[in-house]
């Protein structure tokens, strides 16, 4: 019993290790989750930034081309409104153009609306002296629009200031669609205007969630590029899902470890129980063999020395010799059969035959001990029982074990009933006693090999614990079954059900 704490210690250690593993797994998962989220966010930002740069470059290139064309037109000596009109027709990206000379006079358009007058005024105010001198291009915000302002040198009228207003539809069609249209992958890109409303989306944005936005350069001030992910597919969601899968796998692993531990523990307990029962078995069998042998020897010696006072005693002694040697051979048969069953070598020779002679023969073989120990045996065999498939010797052994037990486990009420009756197409054979009975909780276990009920109760009653295991094996080999009923203190009844000829 000193070995008891060892399995507990081992299980405790394994559980502790599993717990540490789970804790480590959890914390590294959290770290990984944070790192992965950061990385995915970084990737999303890179994608959006690249898209912003692509759009910005496309806008700037279109503007450069348009300005270069206008500059070329301005070199012509007859440059005037007609030339600007012709230029506009070729550059639909711009829906309005304003051309001013160095003195601030408006050369184009020849007529303008009130709004345009305001816009032109704002443009004049934005353009400093330095810009006239340095030249170049810049985006200015005037009258709620982004105007590309550029100084064109070298025209016949001296340097000219051009203000170009972009057409949103053309921008959409010629620039945004070309730059962002073919985005692949799960994510969608959108362009948001100054108030955060999407003005363009690379694909439908419904059921998608914005992940992040990045600003454009000066060509599209106030606008931003937004990266959208389908609902449930944002980096955060994806990381969460992965983390959940890992957690679930970890939990499963722990459950498997716990299950394995419990299974191992039960197996070990069962094995050690069997080992204990086996050692009891050896002790019990040795004791069982010794007792009848000692009796046989003693009575044989007495007879041999002719020390028996009278004929009645002599007969009695012969009876003891017969009874004890029968007991010995039954015990040895049990052990041999049991070992044959254990090694899978047991064979039964089953032929169809009557049950009645078997019952009589078994009861008869117990006649001596029955009389000696003061038992009353009632035999009730229904007439005209059907013949059933039987191995006669095996069935005798099974019945003898039941009768032997009925005698062993009887108290003062020494009555045994052996009955055989028709049951379905077969036969049921009962052996009942008025003995100590069997608790309900033990009724399954008594048929296990080596098992004996609460050793103290059966102590003093000889037995090896294999008798009922043999009975069960024998009836099951006949395609039948064995049951037990009765109440503790009120006797037990064992019934063997033997199926008929099928
Ligand atoms: P044993 O050699 O101990 O009799 P068995 O396999 O024949 O082994 O029986 C197993 C246990 O079942 C017995 O130890 C006893 O506790 C219980 N048992 C068997 N038959 C009876 C009975 N007729 N009445 C009460 N208990 C019984």
Coordinates of C-alpha atoms and ligand atoms in Angstrom, one line a residue:
X1 CA 0.0 0.0 0.0
X2 CA 3.1 2.2 0.3
X3 CA 2.9 2.6 -3.5
X4 CA -0.4 4.6 -3.3
X5 CA 1.1 8.1 -3.3
X6 CA 3.2 7.4 -6.3
X7 CA 0.4 7.5 -9.0
X8 CA -1.1 10.5 -7.3
X9 CA 2.3 12.3 -7.4
X10 CA 2.7 11.3 -11.1
X11 CA -0.8 12.5 -12.0
X12 CA -0.2 15.7 -10.0
X13 CA 3.0 16.3 -11.9
X14 CA 1.4 15.6 -15.3
X15 CA -1.5 17.9 -14.5
X16 CA 0.9 20.6 -13.3
X17 CA 2.9 20.3 -16.5
X18 CA -0.3 20.4 -18.6
X19 CA -1.4 23.5 -16.7
X20 CA 2.0 25.2 -17.2
X21 CA 1.8 24.3 -20.9
X22 CA -1.7 25.8 -21.1
X23 CA -0.6 29.0 -19.4
X24 CA 2.5 29.3 -21.6
X25 CA 0.4 28.6 -24.7
X26 CA -2.1 31.2 -23.6
X27 CA 0.4 33.9 -23.0
X28 CA 2.5 33.3 -26.2
X29 CA -0.8 33.2 -28.1
X30 CA -1.6 36.7 -26.8
X31 CA 1.8 37.9 -27.8
X32 CA 1.5 36.3 -31.2
X33 CA -2.0 37.8 -31.6
X34 CA -0.6 41.3 -30.9
X35 CA 2.3 40.9 -33.2
X36 CA 0.2 39.4 -36.0
X37 CA -2.3 42.2 -35.7
X38 CA 0.5 44.7 -36.0
X39 CA 1.9 43.0 -39.0
X40 CA -1.5 42.7 -40.8
X41 CA -2.2 46.4 -40.0
X42 CA 1.2 47.3 -41.4
X43 CA 0.4 45.3 -44.6
X44 CA -2.9 47.1 -44.9
X45 CA -1.3 50.4 -44.4
X46 CA 1.3 49.6 -47.1
X47 CA -1.4 48.6 -49.5
X48 CA -3.4 51.8 -48.9
X49 CA -0.2 54.0 -49.2
X50 CA 0.8 52.4 -52.5
X51 CA -2.7 53.0 -53.8
X52 CA -2.5 56.6 -52.7
X53 CA 0.8 57.1 -54.4
X54 CA -0.4 55.4 -57.6
X55 CA -3.4 57.6 -57.8
X56 CA -1.4 60.7 -57.0
X57 CA 1.2 59.9 -59.6
X58 CA -1.5 59.3 -62.2
X59 CA -3.1 62.6 -61.4
X60 CA 0.2 64.5 -61.5
X61 CA 1.2 62.8 -64.8
X62 CA -2.2 63.7 -66.4
X63 CA -1.7 67.3 -65.2
X64 CA 1.8 67.5 -66.5
X65 CA 0.8 66.3 -69.9
X66 CA -2.1 68.8 -70.0
X67 CA 0.1 71.8 -68.9
X68 CA 2.8 70.8 -71.4
X69 CA 0.2 70.7 -74.2
X70 CA -1.1 74.1 -73.2
X71 CA 2.4 75.5 -73.0
X72 CA 3.1 74.3 -76.5
X73 CA -0.2 75.9 -77.7
X74 CA 0.7 79.2 -76.0
X75 CA 3.9 79.5 -78.0
X76 CA 1.9 80.1 -81.2
X77 CA 1.7 83.8 -82.1
X78 CA -2.1 83.6 -82.5
X79 CA -2.7 82.0 -79.1
X80 CA -6.1 83.0 -77.9
X81 CA -9.5 81.6 -76.6
X82 CA -9.9 79.4 -79.6
X83 CA -6.6 77.6 -78.9
X84 CA -7.7 77.1 -75.3
X85 CA -11.0 75.7 -76.4
X86 CA -9.2 73.3 -78.7
X87 CA -6.9 72.3 -75.9
X88 CA -9.9 71.7 -73.5
X89 CA -11.5 69.4 -76.0
X90 CA -8.4 67.2 -75.9
X91 CA -8.1 67.2 -72.1
X92 CA -11.4 66.2 -70.7
X93 CA -9.9 65.8 -67.2
X94 CA -10.4 69.5 -66.7
X95 CA -13.8 71.1 -67.1
X96 CA -12.7 74.7 -66.6
X97 CA -9.6 76.7 -67.5
X98 CA -8.6 80.3 -66.6
X99 CA -5.7 82.1 -68.3
X100 CA -4.4 85.4 -66.9
X101 CA -1.6 87.5 -68.1
X102 CA 1.1 89.2 -65.9
X103 CA -1.1 92.2 -65.3
X104 CA -3.9 90.0 -64.0
X105 CA -6.1 90.4 -67.1
X106 CA -8.3 87.4 -67.9
X107 CA -7.5 86.1 -71.4
X108 CA -9.8 83.1 -71.1
X109 CA -12.7 82.6 -70.7
X110 CA -14.2 85.5 -72.5
X111 CA -17.4 85.2 -70.4
X112 CA -17.8 84.0 -66.8
X113 CA -20.4 83.4 -64.2
X114 CA -20.5 85.0 -60.8
X115 CA -19.1 81.9 -59.1
X116 CA -16.3 81.8 -61.6
X117 CA -15.6 85.5 -60.9
X118 CA -15.2 84.6 -57.2
X119 CA -13.0 81.7 -58.1
X120 CA -10.8 83.8 -60.3
X121 CA -10.5 86.4 -57.6
X122 CA -9.4 83.8 -55.1
X123 CA -6.9 82.4 -57.6
X124 CA -5.4 85.9 -58.1
X125 CA -5.2 86.4 -54.4
X126 CA -3.4 83.0 -53.9
X127 CA -0.7 83.7 -56.5
X128 CA 2.2 85.6 -55.1
X129 CA 4.7 87.7 -56.9
X130 CA 7.3 85.0 -56.2
X131 CA 5.3 82.3 -57.9
X132 CA 5.1 84.5 -61.1
X133 CA 8.9 84.9 -60.9
X134 CA 9.8 81.3 -60.0
X135 CA 7.2 79.7 -62.2
X136 CA 6.2 76.0 -61.8
X137 CA 3.0 74.4 -60.6
X138 CA 1.0 74.1 -57.4
X139 CA -2.4 73.1 -56.2
X140 CA -4.4 75.9 -54.6
X141 CA -7.8 75.7 -53.0
X142 CA -10.1 78.4 -54.4
X143 CA -13.8 78.7 -54.2
X144 CA -14.2 75.2 -52.7
X145 CA -12.3 73.6 -55.6
X146 CA -8.7 72.3 -56.0
X147 CA -7.2 74.4 -58.8
X148 CA -4.0 73.5 -60.5
X149 CA -2.1 76.8 -60.9
X150 CA 0.8 76.9 -63.3
X151 CA 2.9 79.7 -64.8
X152 CA 3.6 79.2 -68.5
X153 CA 6.6 81.2 -69.7
X154 CA 7.5 82.3 -73.2
X155 CA 4.2 83.1 -74.8
X156 CA 3.8 86.0 -77.2
X157 CA 2.0 87.8 -74.3
X158 CA 4.7 87.1 -71.8
X159 CA 4.3 84.7 -68.9
X160 CA 0.8 83.4 -68.4
X161 CA -1.0 82.1 -65.3
X162 CA -3.2 79.1 -66.0
X163 CA -5.7 77.8 -63.5
X164 CA -7.2 74.3 -64.3
X165 CA -10.2 72.8 -62.5
X166 CA -10.6 69.1 -62.5
X167 CA -13.7 67.3 -63.6
X168 CA -14.7 64.8 -60.9
X169 CA -16.3 62.4 -63.3
X170 CA -13.4 62.4 -65.7
X171 CA -11.1 62.0 -62.7
X172 CA -13.2 59.0 -61.7
X173 CA -13.2 57.5 -65.1
X174 CA -9.7 58.2 -66.4
X175 CA -7.6 58.1 -63.3
X176 CA -9.2 56.4 -60.3
X177 CA -10.7 53.5 -62.2
X178 CA -7.5 52.8 -64.1
X179 CA -5.3 53.1 -61.0
X180 CA -7.5 51.1 -58.5
X181 CA -9.9 49.1 -60.6
X182 CA -8.0 45.8 -60.7
X183 CA -7.2 45.4 -57.0
X184 CA -7.1 41.8 -56.1
X185 CA -7.5 39.9 -52.8
X186 CA -10.2 40.2 -50.2
X187 CA -9.8 43.9 -49.4
X188 CA -11.4 46.8 -51.2
X189 CA -10.0 50.3 -51.7
X190 CA -12.1 53.4 -51.6
X191 CA -11.4 57.1 -52.0
X192 CA -13.1 59.3 -49.4
X193 CA -13.8 63.0 -49.9
X194 CA -13.2 65.7 -47.3
X195 CA -16.3 64.8 -45.4
X196 CA -15.5 61.1 -45.3
X197 CA -18.0 60.0 -48.0
X198 CA -16.8 57.4 -50.4
X199 CA -16.5 58.9 -53.9
X200 CA -15.0 55.8 -55.5
X201 CA -14.8 52.1 -54.5
X202 CA -12.7 49.4 -56.2
X203 CA -15.7 47.1 -55.5
X204 CA -19.0 47.3 -53.6
X205 CA -18.4 48.4 -50.1
X206 CA -21.6 47.1 -48.4
X207 CA -20.9 44.6 -45.7
X208 CA -17.3 45.7 -45.6
X209 CA -15.6 47.5 -42.6
X210 CA -13.0 50.2 -43.0
X211 CA -9.7 49.1 -41.6
X212 CA -7.6 52.3 -42.0
X213 CA -7.2 55.4 -44.1
X214 CA -4.2 57.2 -45.5
X215 CA -4.0 60.8 -46.9
X216 CA -3.0 61.7 -50.5
X217 CA -0.3 64.3 -51.3
X218 CA -1.1 67.8 -52.4
X219 CA -2.8 66.8 -55.7
X220 CA -5.8 65.5 -53.8
X221 CA -5.8 67.4 -50.5
X222 CA -8.5 66.4 -47.9
X223 CA -9.2 63.2 -49.8
X224 CA -8.0 59.9 -48.3
X225 CA -7.6 56.3 -49.4
X226 CA -9.5 53.8 -47.2
X227 CA -8.9 50.1 -47.1
X228 CA -12.0 48.0 -46.4
X229 CA -12.2 44.3 -45.5
X230 CA -15.3 42.2 -45.8
X231 CA -17.1 41.9 -42.5
X232 CA -15.5 39.2 -40.4
X233 CA -12.3 39.3 -42.5
X234 CA -10.5 42.3 -41.1
X235 CA -7.0 41.6 -39.8
X236 CA -8.3 41.8 -36.2
X237 CA -11.1 39.2 -37.0
X238 CA -8.7 36.9 -38.7
X239 CA -6.2 37.0 -35.9
X240 CA -9.0 36.5 -33.4
X241 CA -10.2 33.5 -35.3
X242 CA -6.7 32.0 -35.5
X243 CA -6.3 32.6 -31.8
X244 CA -9.6 30.9 -31.1
X245 CA -8.6 27.9 -33.2
X246 CA -5.3 27.6 -31.3
X247 CA -7.1 27.9 -28.0
X248 CA -9.6 25.3 -29.0
X249 CA -6.8 23.0 -30.1
X250 CA -5.0 23.6 -26.8
X251 CA -8.1 22.9 -24.8
X252 CA -8.6 19.7 -26.8
X253 CA -5.1 18.7 -26.1
X254 CA -5.6 19.2 -22.4
X255 CA -8.8 17.2 -22.5
X256 CA -7.0 14.4 -24.3
X257 CA -4.2 14.5 -21.7
X258 CA -6.7 14.4 -18.9
X259 CA -8.7 11.6 -20.5
X260 CA -5.5 9.7 -21.1
X261 CA -4.5 10.1 -17.5
X262 CA -7.9 9.0 -16.2
X263 CA -7.8 6.0 -18.5
X264 CA -4.3 5.1 -17.5
X265 CA -5.2 5.5 -13.8
X266 CA -8.1 3.2 -14.2
X267 CA -6.1 0.7 -16.1
X268 CA -3.3 0.7 -13.5
X269 CA -5.9 0.3 -10.7
X270 CA -7.5 -2.6 -12.5
X271 CA -4.2 -4.3 -13.2
X272 CA -3.1 -3.9 -9.6
X273 CA -6.5 -5.3 -8.4
X274 CA -6.1 -8.3 -10.7
X275 CA -2.6 -8.8 -9.4
X276 CA -3.9 -8.7 -5.8
X277 CA -6.8 -11.1 -6.7
X278 CA -4.3 -13.5 -8.4
X279 CA -2.2 -13.7 -5.4
X280 CA -5.3 -14.3 -3.3
X281 CA -6.2 -17.0 -5.8
X282 CA -2.9 -18.8 -5.4
X283 CA -3.3 -18.7 -1.6
X284 CA -6.9 -19.9 -1.7
X285 CA -6.3 -22.7 -4.1
X286 CA -3.3 -23.9 -2.1
X287 CA -5.4 -23.9 1.0
X288 CA -8.3 -25.6 -0.8
X289 CA -5.9 -28.4 -2.0
X290 CA -4.3 -28.8 1.4
X291 CA -7.4 -29.3 3.4
X292 CA -9.0 -32.3 1.6
X293 CA -5.5 -33.8 1.1
X294 CA -4.9 -33.6 4.9
X295 CA -8.2 -35.2 5.6
X296 CA -7.7 -38.0 3.0
X297 CA -4.3 -38.7 4.4
X298 CA -5.5 -38.8 8.0
X299 CA -8.5 -41.1 7.3
X300 CA -6.5 -43.3 4.9
X301 CA -3.8 -43.8 7.5
X302 CA -6.4 -44.6 10.2
X303 CA -8.0 -47.2 7.9
X304 CA -4.6 -48.5 7.0
X305 CA -3.6 -49.0 10.6
X306 CA -6.9 -50.8 11.2
X307 CA -7.7 -48.5 14.1
X308 CA -11.4 -48.2 13.2
X309 CA -13.6 -49.3 16.1
X310 CA -16.6 -50.6 14.1
X311 CA -18.0 -51.1 10.6
X312 CA -20.3 -48.0 10.7
X313 CA -17.2 -45.8 11.4
X314 CA -15.3 -47.6 8.7
X315 CA -18.1 -46.8 6.1
X316 CA -18.1 -43.2 7.4
X317 CA -14.4 -42.9 6.8
X318 CA -14.7 -44.3 3.3
X319 CA -17.4 -41.7 2.7
X320 CA -15.0 -38.9 3.8
X321 CA -12.4 -40.3 1.5
X322 CA -14.8 -40.3 -1.5
X323 CA -16.2 -36.9 -0.7
X324 CA -12.9 -35.2 -0.2
X325 CA -11.3 -36.8 -3.3
X326 CA -14.4 -35.6 -5.3
X327 CA -13.9 -32.2 -3.9
X328 CA -10.2 -32.3 -4.9
X329 CA -10.9 -33.4 -8.4
X330 CA -13.6 -30.7 -8.8
X331 CA -11.2 -28.1 -7.6
X332 CA -8.5 -29.3 -9.9
X333 CA -10.9 -29.5 -12.8
X334 CA -11.9 -25.9 -12.1
X335 CA -8.3 -24.7 -12.1
X336 CA -7.4 -26.6 -15.2
X337 CA -10.5 -25.5 -17.1
X338 CA -10.0 -21.9 -16.0
X339 CA -6.4 -22.0 -17.2
X340 CA -7.6 -23.5 -20.5
X341 CA -10.2 -20.7 -20.9
X342 CA -7.6 -18.0 -20.0
X343 CA -5.2 -19.3 -22.7
X344 CA -8.1 -19.8 -25.2
X345 CA -7.6 -23.5 -25.4
X346 CA -10.9 -24.6 -23.9
X347 CA -13.2 -26.5 -26.3
X348 CA -16.7 -27.8 -25.7
X349 CA -18.2 -30.8 -27.3
X350 CA -21.8 -29.9 -27.7
X351 CA -24.4 -32.5 -28.7
X352 CA -28.2 -32.3 -28.3
X353 CA -29.3 -34.2 -25.2
X354 CA -31.5 -34.2 -22.1
X355 CA -30.8 -32.0 -19.1
X356 CA -32.6 -34.2 -16.5
X357 CA -29.9 -36.9 -16.1
X358 CA -27.2 -34.2 -15.7
X359 CA -29.2 -32.5 -12.8
X360 CA -29.7 -35.9 -11.1
X361 CA -26.1 -36.9 -11.5
X362 CA -24.8 -33.6 -10.0
X363 CA -27.3 -33.8 -7.0
X364 CA -26.3 -37.4 -6.5
X365 CA -22.6 -36.6 -6.4
X366 CA -23.3 -34.2 -3.5
X367 CA -25.2 -36.8 -1.6
X368 CA -22.6 -37.4 1.1
X369 CA -21.8 -33.9 2.0
X370 CA -25.5 -33.0 1.8
X371 CA -26.3 -35.7 4.3
X372 CA -23.3 -35.0 6.4
X373 CA -23.9 -31.3 6.7
X374 CA -27.6 -31.7 7.3
X375 CA -28.9 -30.1 4.0
X376 CA -32.3 -30.7 2.5
X377 CA -32.3 -30.8 -1.2
X378 CA -35.5 -30.4 -3.2
X379 CA -35.3 -31.3 -6.8
X380 CA -38.1 -30.2 -9.1
X381 CA -37.8 -31.2 -12.8
X382 CA -40.6 -30.4 -15.1
X383 CA -41.7 -33.5 -17.1
X384 CA -41.0 -33.6 -20.9
X385 CA -38.2 -31.1 -21.0
X386 CA -36.9 -30.5 -24.5
X387 CA -33.4 -31.8 -25.4
X388 CA -30.9 -29.0 -25.8
X389 CA -27.4 -28.6 -27.2
X390 CA -25.1 -29.5 -24.4
X391 CA -21.6 -30.4 -23.4
X392 CA -22.6 -32.8 -20.6
X393 CA -19.3 -32.7 -18.6
X394 CA -19.1 -28.9 -18.8
X395 CA -22.7 -28.5 -17.8
X396 CA -22.2 -30.9 -14.8
X397 CA -19.2 -28.9 -13.7
X398 CA -21.2 -25.6 -13.9
X399 CA -24.1 -27.1 -11.9
X400 CA -21.7 -28.6 -9.4
X401 CA -20.1 -25.2 -8.9
X402 CA -23.5 -23.7 -8.2
X403 CA -24.5 -26.5 -5.7
X404 CA -21.1 -26.3 -4.0
X405 CA -21.6 -22.5 -3.6
X406 CA -25.2 -22.9 -2.3
X407 CA -23.8 -25.2 0.4
X408 CA -20.8 -23.0 1.1
X409 CA -22.7 -19.8 1.5
X410 CA -25.7 -21.2 3.5
X411 CA -26.0 -20.3 7.2
X412 CA -28.3 -22.1 9.5
X413 CA -31.1 -22.6 7.0
X414 CA -29.8 -25.5 5.1
X415 CA -32.2 -25.9 2.2
X416 CA -31.3 -26.1 -1.4
X417 CA -33.7 -26.2 -4.4
X418 CA -32.6 -27.5 -7.8
X419 CA -35.2 -27.0 -10.5
X420 CA -35.4 -27.4 -14.3
X421 CA -38.2 -26.0 -16.3
X422 CA -39.0 -25.2 -19.9
X423 CA -38.1 -21.7 -20.9
X424 CA -38.9 -20.6 -24.5
X425 CA -37.6 -23.3 -26.7
X426 CA -34.9 -24.2 -24.2
X427 CA -34.4 -25.1 -20.6
X428 CA -33.8 -23.0 -17.4
X429 CA -31.9 -24.7 -14.6
X430 CA -32.1 -23.1 -11.1
X431 CA -30.1 -23.6 -8.0
X432 CA -31.5 -21.7 -5.0
X433 CA -30.4 -21.5 -1.4
X434 CA -31.6 -19.8 1.8
X435 CA -28.0 -18.6 2.6
X436 CA -26.3 -15.3 3.1
X437 CA -27.4 -13.9 -0.3
X438 CA -25.6 -11.5 -2.6
X439 CA -25.8 -7.7 -2.4
X440 CA -27.3 -6.0 -5.5
X441 CA -24.0 -4.1 -6.1
X442 CA -22.0 -7.3 -6.3
X443 CA -24.2 -9.2 -8.7
X444 CA -22.2 -8.3 -11.8
X445 CA -18.8 -8.7 -10.2
X446 CA -19.2 -12.2 -8.7
X447 CA -18.9 -13.6 -12.3
X448 CA -15.5 -11.9 -12.8
X449 CA -12.5 -14.1 -12.4
X450 CA -10.9 -14.3 -8.9
X451 CA -13.6 -12.0 -7.5
X452 CA -15.0 -12.9 -4.1
X453 CA -17.4 -10.7 -2.1
X454 CA -16.0 -8.7 0.9
X455 CA -13.3 -11.0 1.9
X456 CA -14.2 -11.0 5.6
X457 CA -17.7 -12.4 4.9
X458 CA -16.4 -15.2 2.7
X459 CA -13.3 -15.7 4.9
X460 CA -13.4 -19.2 6.4
X461 CA -15.4 -20.4 3.4
X462 CA -13.1 -22.1 1.1
X463 CA -13.0 -20.8 -2.5
X464 CA -10.8 -19.6 -5.3
X465 CA -13.0 -17.0 -7.0
X466 CA -13.1 -18.8 -10.4
X467 CA -16.2 -21.0 -9.9
X468 CA -18.8 -18.5 -11.2
X469 CA -16.4 -17.2 -13.9
X470 CA -16.4 -20.8 -15.2
X471 CA -20.1 -21.1 -14.9
X472 CA -20.6 -18.0 -17.0
X473 CA -18.1 -19.1 -19.6
X474 CA -19.7 -22.5 -19.9
X475 CA -23.3 -21.2 -20.4
X476 CA -22.2 -18.5 -22.8
X477 CA -20.4 -21.1 -24.8
X478 CA -23.8 -22.8 -25.1
X479 CA -25.3 -19.6 -26.3
X480 CA -27.1 -19.1 -23.0
X481 CA -26.7 -16.8 -20.0
X482 CA -26.6 -16.9 -16.2
X483 CA -28.5 -14.6 -13.8
X484 CA -28.7 -14.2 -10.1
X485 CA -31.4 -12.8 -7.8
X486 CA -32.5 -12.9 -4.2
X487 CA -31.9 -10.6 -1.3
X488 CA -28.9 -10.4 1.1
X489 CA -29.7 -12.5 4.1
X490 CA -32.5 -14.2 2.2
X491 CA -30.7 -16.6 0.0
X492 CA -29.7 -16.5 -3.7
X493 CA -31.0 -18.1 -6.8
X494 CA -28.8 -18.7 -9.8
X495 CA -30.5 -19.5 -13.1
X496 CA -28.8 -21.0 -16.2
X497 CA -30.7 -20.4 -19.4
X498 CA -29.9 -22.9 -22.1
X499 CA -31.3 -22.2 -25.6
X500 CA -33.1 -24.9 -27.4
X501 CA -32.1 -26.4 -30.8
X502 CA -32.2 -23.6 -33.3
Ligands
LIG1 P1 -15.6 -18.9 -4.7 O1 -14.6 -19.9 -5.0 O2 -15.2 -17.9 -3.8 O3 -16.9 -19.6 -4.2 P2 -17.1 -18.2 -7.0 O4 -16.7 -17.6 -8.3 O5 -17.8 -19.5 -7.0 O6 -15.9 -18.2 -6.1 O7 -18.1 -17.2 -6.3 C1 -17.7 -15.8 -6.2 C2 -18.3 -15.2 -5.0 O8 -19.7 -15.0 -5.2 C3 -18.1 -16.0 -3.8 O9 -16.8 -15.7 -3.2 C4 -19.2 -15.5 -2.9 O10 -18.9 -14.3 -2.2 C5 -20.3 -15.2 -3.9 N1 -21.3 -16.3 -4.0 C6 -21.3 -17.3 -4.9 N2 -22.4 -18.1 -4.8 C7 -23.0 -17.6 -3.7 C8 -24.2 -18.0 -3.1 N3 -24.9 -19.1 -3.4 N4 -24.7 -17.3 -2.0 C9 -24.0 -16.2 -1.6 N5 -22.8 -15.7 -2.2 C10 -22.3 -16.5 -3.2

